[in-house]
XYZ file of N, CA and C in Angstrom:
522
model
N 100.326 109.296 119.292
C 101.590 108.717 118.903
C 102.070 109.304 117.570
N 100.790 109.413 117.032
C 101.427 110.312 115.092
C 101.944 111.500 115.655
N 101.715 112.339 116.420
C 102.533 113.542 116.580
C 103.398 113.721 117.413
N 103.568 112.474 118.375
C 104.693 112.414 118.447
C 105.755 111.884 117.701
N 105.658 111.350 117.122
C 106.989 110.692 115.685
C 107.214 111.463 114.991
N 106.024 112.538 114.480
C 106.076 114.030 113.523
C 107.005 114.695 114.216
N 107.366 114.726 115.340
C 108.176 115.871 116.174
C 109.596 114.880 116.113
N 109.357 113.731 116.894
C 110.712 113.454 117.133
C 111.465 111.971 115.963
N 110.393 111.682 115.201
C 111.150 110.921 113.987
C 110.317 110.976 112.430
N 110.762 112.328 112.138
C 109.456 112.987 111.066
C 109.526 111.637 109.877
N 110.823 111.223 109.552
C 111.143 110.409 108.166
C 110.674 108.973 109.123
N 110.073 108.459 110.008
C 109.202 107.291 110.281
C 107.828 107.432 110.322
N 107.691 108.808 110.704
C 106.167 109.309 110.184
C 105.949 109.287 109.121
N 106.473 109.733 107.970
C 106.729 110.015 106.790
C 106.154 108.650 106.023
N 106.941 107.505 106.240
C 106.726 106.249 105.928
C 105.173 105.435 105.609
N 104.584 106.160 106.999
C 103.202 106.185 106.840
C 102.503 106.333 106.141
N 100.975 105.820 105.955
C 100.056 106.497 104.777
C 99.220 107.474 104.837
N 98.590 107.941 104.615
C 97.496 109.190 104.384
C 95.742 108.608 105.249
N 95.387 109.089 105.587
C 94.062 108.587 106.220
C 93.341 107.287 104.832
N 92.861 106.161 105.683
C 91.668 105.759 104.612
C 90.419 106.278 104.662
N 89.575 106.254 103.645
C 88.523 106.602 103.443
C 87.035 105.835 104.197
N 85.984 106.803 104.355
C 85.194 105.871 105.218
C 84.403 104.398 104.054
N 84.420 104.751 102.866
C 83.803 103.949 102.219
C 85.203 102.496 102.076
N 86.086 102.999 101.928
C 87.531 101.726 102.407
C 87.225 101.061 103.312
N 87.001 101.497 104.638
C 87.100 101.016 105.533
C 85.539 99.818 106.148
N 84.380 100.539 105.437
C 82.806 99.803 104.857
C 83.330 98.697 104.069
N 84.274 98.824 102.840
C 84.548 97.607 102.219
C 85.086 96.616 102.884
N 86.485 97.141 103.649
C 87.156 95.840 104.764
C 86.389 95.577 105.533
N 85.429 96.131 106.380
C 84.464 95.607 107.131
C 84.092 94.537 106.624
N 83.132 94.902 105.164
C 82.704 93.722 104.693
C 82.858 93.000 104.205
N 84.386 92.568 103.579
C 84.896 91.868 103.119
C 85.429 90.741 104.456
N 85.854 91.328 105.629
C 85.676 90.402 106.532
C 84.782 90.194 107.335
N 83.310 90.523 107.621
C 82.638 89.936 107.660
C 82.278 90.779 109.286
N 82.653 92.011 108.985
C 83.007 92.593 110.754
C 82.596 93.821 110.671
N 82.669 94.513 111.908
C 82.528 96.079 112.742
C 83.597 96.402 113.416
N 84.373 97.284 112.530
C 85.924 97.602 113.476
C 85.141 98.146 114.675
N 85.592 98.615 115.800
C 85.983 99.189 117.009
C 86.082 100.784 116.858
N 85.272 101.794 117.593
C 85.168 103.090 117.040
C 87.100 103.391 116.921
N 87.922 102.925 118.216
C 89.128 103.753 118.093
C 89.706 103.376 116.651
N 89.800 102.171 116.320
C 90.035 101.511 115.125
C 89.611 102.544 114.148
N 88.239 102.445 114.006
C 87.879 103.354 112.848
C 88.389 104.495 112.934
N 88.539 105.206 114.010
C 89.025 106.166 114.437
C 91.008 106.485 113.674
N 91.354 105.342 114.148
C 93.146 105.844 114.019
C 92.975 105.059 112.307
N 92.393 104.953 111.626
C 92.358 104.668 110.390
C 92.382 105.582 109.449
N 91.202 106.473 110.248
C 90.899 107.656 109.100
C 92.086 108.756 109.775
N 92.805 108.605 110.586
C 93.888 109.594 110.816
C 95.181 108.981 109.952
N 95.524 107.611 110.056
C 96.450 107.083 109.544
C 95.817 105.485 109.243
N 96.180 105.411 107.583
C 95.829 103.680 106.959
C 97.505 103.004 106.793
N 98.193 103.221 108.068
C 98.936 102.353 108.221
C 100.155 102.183 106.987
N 101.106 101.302 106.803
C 102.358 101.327 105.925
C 101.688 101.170 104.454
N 101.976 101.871 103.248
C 101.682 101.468 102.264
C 101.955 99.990 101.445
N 100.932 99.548 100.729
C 100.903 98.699 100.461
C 102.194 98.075 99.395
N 102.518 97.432 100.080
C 103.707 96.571 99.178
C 103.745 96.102 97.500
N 104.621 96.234 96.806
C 104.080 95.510 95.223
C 104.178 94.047 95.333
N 104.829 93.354 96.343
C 105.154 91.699 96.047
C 103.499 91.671 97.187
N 102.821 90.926 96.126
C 101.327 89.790 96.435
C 101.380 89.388 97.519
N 102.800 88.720 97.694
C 102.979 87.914 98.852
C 103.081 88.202 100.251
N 103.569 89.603 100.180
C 103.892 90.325 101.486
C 103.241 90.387 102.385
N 103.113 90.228 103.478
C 102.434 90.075 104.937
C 102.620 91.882 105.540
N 103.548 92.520 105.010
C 103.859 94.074 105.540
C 104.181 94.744 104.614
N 104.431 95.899 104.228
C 104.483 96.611 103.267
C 106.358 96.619 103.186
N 106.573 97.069 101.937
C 107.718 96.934 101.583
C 108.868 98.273 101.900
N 110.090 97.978 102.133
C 110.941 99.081 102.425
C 110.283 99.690 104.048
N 110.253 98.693 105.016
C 109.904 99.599 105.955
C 110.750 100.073 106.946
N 110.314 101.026 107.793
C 110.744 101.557 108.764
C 109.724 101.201 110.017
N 110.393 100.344 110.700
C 109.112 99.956 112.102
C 109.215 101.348 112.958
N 107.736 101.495 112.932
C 107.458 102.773 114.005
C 107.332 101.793 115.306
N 106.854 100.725 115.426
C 107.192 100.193 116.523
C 107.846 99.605 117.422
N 108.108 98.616 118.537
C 108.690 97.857 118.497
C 108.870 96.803 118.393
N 109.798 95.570 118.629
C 109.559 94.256 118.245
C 109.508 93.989 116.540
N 110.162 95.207 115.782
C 110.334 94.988 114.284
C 108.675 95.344 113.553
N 107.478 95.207 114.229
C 106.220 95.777 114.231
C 105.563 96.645 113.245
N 105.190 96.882 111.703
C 104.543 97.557 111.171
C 103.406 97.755 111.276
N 102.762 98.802 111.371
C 101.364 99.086 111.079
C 100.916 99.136 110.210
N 99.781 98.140 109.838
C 99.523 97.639 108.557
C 98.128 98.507 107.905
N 97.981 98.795 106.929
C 97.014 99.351 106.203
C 95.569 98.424 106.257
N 94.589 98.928 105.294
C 93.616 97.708 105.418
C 93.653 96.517 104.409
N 94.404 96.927 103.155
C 94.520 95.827 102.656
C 95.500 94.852 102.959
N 96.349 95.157 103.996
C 97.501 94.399 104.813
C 96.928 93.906 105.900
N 96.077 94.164 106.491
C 94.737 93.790 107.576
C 94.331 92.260 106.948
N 93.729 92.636 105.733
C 93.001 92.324 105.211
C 94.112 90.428 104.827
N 95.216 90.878 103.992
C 96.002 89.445 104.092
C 96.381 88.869 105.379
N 96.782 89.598 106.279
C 97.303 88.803 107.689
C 96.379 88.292 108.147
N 95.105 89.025 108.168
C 93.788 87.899 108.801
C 93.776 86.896 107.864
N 93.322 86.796 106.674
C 93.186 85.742 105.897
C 94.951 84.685 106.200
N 95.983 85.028 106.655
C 97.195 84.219 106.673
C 97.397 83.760 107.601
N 96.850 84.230 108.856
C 96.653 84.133 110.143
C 95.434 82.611 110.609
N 94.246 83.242 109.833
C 93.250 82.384 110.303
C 93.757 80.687 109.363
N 94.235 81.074 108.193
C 94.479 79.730 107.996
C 95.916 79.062 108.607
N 96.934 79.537 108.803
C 97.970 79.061 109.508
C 97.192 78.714 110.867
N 96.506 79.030 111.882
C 96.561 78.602 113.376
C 95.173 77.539 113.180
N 94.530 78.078 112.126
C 93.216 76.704 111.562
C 93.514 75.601 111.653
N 95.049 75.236 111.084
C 95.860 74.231 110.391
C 96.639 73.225 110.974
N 96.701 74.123 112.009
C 98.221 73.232 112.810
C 97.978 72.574 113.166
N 96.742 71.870 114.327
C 95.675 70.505 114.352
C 96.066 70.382 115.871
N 96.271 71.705 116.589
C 96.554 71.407 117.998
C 95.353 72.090 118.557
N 94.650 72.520 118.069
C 93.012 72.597 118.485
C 92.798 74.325 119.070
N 94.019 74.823 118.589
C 94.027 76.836 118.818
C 93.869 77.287 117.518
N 92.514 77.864 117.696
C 91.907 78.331 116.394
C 92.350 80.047 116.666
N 92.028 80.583 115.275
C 92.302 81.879 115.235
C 91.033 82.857 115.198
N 90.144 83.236 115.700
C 88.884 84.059 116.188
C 88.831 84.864 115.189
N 87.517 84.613 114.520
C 87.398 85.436 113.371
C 86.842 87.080 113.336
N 87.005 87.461 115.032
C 86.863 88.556 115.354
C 88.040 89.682 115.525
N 89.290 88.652 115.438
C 91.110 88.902 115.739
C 91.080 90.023 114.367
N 91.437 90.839 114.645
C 91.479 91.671 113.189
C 93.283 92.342 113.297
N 94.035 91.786 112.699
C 95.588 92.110 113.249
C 95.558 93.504 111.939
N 96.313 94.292 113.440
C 96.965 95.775 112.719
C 97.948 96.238 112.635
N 98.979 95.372 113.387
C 100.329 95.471 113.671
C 101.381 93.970 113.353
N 102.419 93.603 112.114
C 102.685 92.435 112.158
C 104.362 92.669 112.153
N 105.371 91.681 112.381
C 106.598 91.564 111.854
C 106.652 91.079 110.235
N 107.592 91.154 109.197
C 107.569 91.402 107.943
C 107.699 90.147 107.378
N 107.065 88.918 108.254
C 106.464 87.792 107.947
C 105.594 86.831 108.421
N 104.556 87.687 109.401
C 103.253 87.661 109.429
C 103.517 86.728 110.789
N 104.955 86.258 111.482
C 105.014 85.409 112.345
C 104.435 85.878 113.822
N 104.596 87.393 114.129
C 103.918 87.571 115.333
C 103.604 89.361 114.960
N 102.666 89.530 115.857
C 101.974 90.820 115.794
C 101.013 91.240 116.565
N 100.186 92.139 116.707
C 99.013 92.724 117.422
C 97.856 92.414 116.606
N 96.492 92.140 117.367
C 95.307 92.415 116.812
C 94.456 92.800 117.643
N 93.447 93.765 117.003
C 92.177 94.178 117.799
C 90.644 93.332 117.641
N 90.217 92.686 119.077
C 89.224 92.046 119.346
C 87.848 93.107 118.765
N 87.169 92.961 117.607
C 86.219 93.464 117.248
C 84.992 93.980 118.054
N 84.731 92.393 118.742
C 83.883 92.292 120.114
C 83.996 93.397 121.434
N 84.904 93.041 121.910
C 85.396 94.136 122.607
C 86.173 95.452 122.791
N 87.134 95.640 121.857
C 88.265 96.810 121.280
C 89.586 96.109 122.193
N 89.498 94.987 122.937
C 90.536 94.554 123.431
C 91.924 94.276 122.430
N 92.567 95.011 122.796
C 94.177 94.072 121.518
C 95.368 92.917 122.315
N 95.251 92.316 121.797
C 95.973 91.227 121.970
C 97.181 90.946 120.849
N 97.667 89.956 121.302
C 98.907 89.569 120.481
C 99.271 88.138 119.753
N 99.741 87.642 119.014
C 100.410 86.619 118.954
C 101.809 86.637 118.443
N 102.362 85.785 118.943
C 103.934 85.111 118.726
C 104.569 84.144 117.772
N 105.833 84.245 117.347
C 106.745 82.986 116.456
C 106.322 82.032 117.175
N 105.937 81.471 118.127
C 106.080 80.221 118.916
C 104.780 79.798 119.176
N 103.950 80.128 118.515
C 101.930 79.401 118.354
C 101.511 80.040 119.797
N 102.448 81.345 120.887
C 101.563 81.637 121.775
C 101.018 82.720 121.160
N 99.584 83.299 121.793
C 98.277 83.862 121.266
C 97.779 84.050 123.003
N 98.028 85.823 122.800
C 97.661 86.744 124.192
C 96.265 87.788 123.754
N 95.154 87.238 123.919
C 93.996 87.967 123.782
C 93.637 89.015 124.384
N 94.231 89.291 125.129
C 93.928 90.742 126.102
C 94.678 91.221 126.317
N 96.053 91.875 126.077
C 97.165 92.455 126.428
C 96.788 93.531 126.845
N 96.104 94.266 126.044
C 95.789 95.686 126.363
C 93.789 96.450 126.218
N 94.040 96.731 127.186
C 91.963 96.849 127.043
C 91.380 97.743 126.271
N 92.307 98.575 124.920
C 91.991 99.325 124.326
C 93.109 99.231 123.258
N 92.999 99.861 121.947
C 94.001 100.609 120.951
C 94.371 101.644 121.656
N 93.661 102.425 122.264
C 94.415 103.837 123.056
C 95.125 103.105 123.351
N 95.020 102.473 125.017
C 95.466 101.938 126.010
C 97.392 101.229 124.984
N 97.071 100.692 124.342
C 97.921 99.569 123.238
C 99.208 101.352 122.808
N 98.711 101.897 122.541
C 99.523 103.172 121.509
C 100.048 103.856 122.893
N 99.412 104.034 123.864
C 99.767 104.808 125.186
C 101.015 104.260 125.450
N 100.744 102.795 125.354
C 102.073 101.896 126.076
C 102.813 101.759 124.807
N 102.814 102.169 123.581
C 104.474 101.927 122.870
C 105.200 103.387 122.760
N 104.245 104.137 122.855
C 104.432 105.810 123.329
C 105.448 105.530 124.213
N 105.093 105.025 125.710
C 106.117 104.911 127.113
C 107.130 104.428 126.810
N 106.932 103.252 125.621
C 108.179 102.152 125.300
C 109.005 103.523 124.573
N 108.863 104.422 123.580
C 109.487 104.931 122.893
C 110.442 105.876 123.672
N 109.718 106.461 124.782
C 110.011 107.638 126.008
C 111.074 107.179 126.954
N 110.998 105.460 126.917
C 111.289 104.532 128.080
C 112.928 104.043 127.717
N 114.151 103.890 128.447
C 115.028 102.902 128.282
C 114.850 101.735 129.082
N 113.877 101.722 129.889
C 113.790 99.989 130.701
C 112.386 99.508 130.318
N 111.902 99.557 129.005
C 111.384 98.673 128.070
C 112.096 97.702 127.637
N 111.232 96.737 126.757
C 111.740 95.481 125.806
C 112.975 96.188 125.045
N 112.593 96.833 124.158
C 113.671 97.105 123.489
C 113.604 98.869 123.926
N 114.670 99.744 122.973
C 115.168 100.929 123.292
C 115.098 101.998 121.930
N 114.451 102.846 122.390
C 113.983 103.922 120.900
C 115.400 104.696 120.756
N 116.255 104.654 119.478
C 117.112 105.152 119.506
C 116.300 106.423 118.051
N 117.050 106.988 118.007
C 116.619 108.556 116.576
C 117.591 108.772 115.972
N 117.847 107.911 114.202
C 118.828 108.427 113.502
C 118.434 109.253 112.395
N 119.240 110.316 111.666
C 118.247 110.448 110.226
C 116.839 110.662 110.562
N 116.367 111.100 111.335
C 114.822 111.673 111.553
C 113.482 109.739 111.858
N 114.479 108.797 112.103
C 114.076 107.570 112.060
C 113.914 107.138 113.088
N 112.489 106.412 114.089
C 113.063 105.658 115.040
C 113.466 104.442 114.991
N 114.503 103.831 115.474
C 115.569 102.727 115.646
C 115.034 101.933 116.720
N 114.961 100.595 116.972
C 114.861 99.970 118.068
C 115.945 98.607 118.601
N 116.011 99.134 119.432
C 117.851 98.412 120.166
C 117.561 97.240 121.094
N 117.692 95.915 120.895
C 117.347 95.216 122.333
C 118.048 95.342 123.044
């Protein structure tokens, strides 16, 4: 998917960060308490996701350009790193008895942490959750599998939404 955006929306590639490091990625491990998923580790050290924002508060990095769709950033590890911690206590909380799996490691969010992608540690399965407390654990049986299908979405006009290319940017149209 990085080379394809390099070709056909260089200034959304652009946006992106630089590989993380393997000793980065040992720290987020252990700071949450986990074993990413080889592809995980894998598309990390190729790309660590949107740079990190200056406001504390931010759930996504600042000034973005969604490479995905559904408004969707790809989050770095220290953006990993807050959405799990914002995640597990928001769905902890709500007292309707849907907990948030402390194996959910989200890599993909909207730019207020309300819905996004995460990868099942356990399995490399990615799943999703929604504005509306729904939570889809298996959407896709891989990160490949997950990047294959927003690839199609990007290629695709009878997807969710529609990859438009302005300014070297991809655009997404419902």
């Amino acid at each position: 998917m990085l080379a394809w955006l390099e070709e056909h929306a260089p200034a959304s590639r652009a946006t992106l960060g630089g590989p993380a490091t393997q000793e980065e990625i040992r720290s987020t491990e252990a700071r949450l308490g986990v074993e990413f998923p080889v592809q995980l580790r894998e598309f990390l050290q190729i790309n660590n996701g949107h740079p990190h924002p200056d406001d504390p508060q931010a759930l996504v990095g600042d000034d973005c350009h969604y490479v995905l769709p559904c408004a969707h950033e790809l989050l770095n590890l220290s953006l990993m790193e807050k959405n799990y911690d914002h995640q597990r206590w928001a769905w902890n909380n709500q007292g309707d008895g849907v907990v948030w799996d402390q194996h959910w490691i989200p890599f993909a969010s909207d730019e207020d942490g309300m819905c996004g992608m995460f990868i099942d540690v356990r399995t490399g399965e990615v799943g999703k959750w929604g504005d509306y407390g729904e939570l889809e654990p298996a959407v896709f049986p891989s990160l490949a599998a997950f990047f294959v299908g927003e690839f199609e979405e990007m290629n695709s006009s009878h997807g969710i939404q529609t990859a438009t290319f302005r300014n070297g940017f991809v655009s997404w149209i419902d």
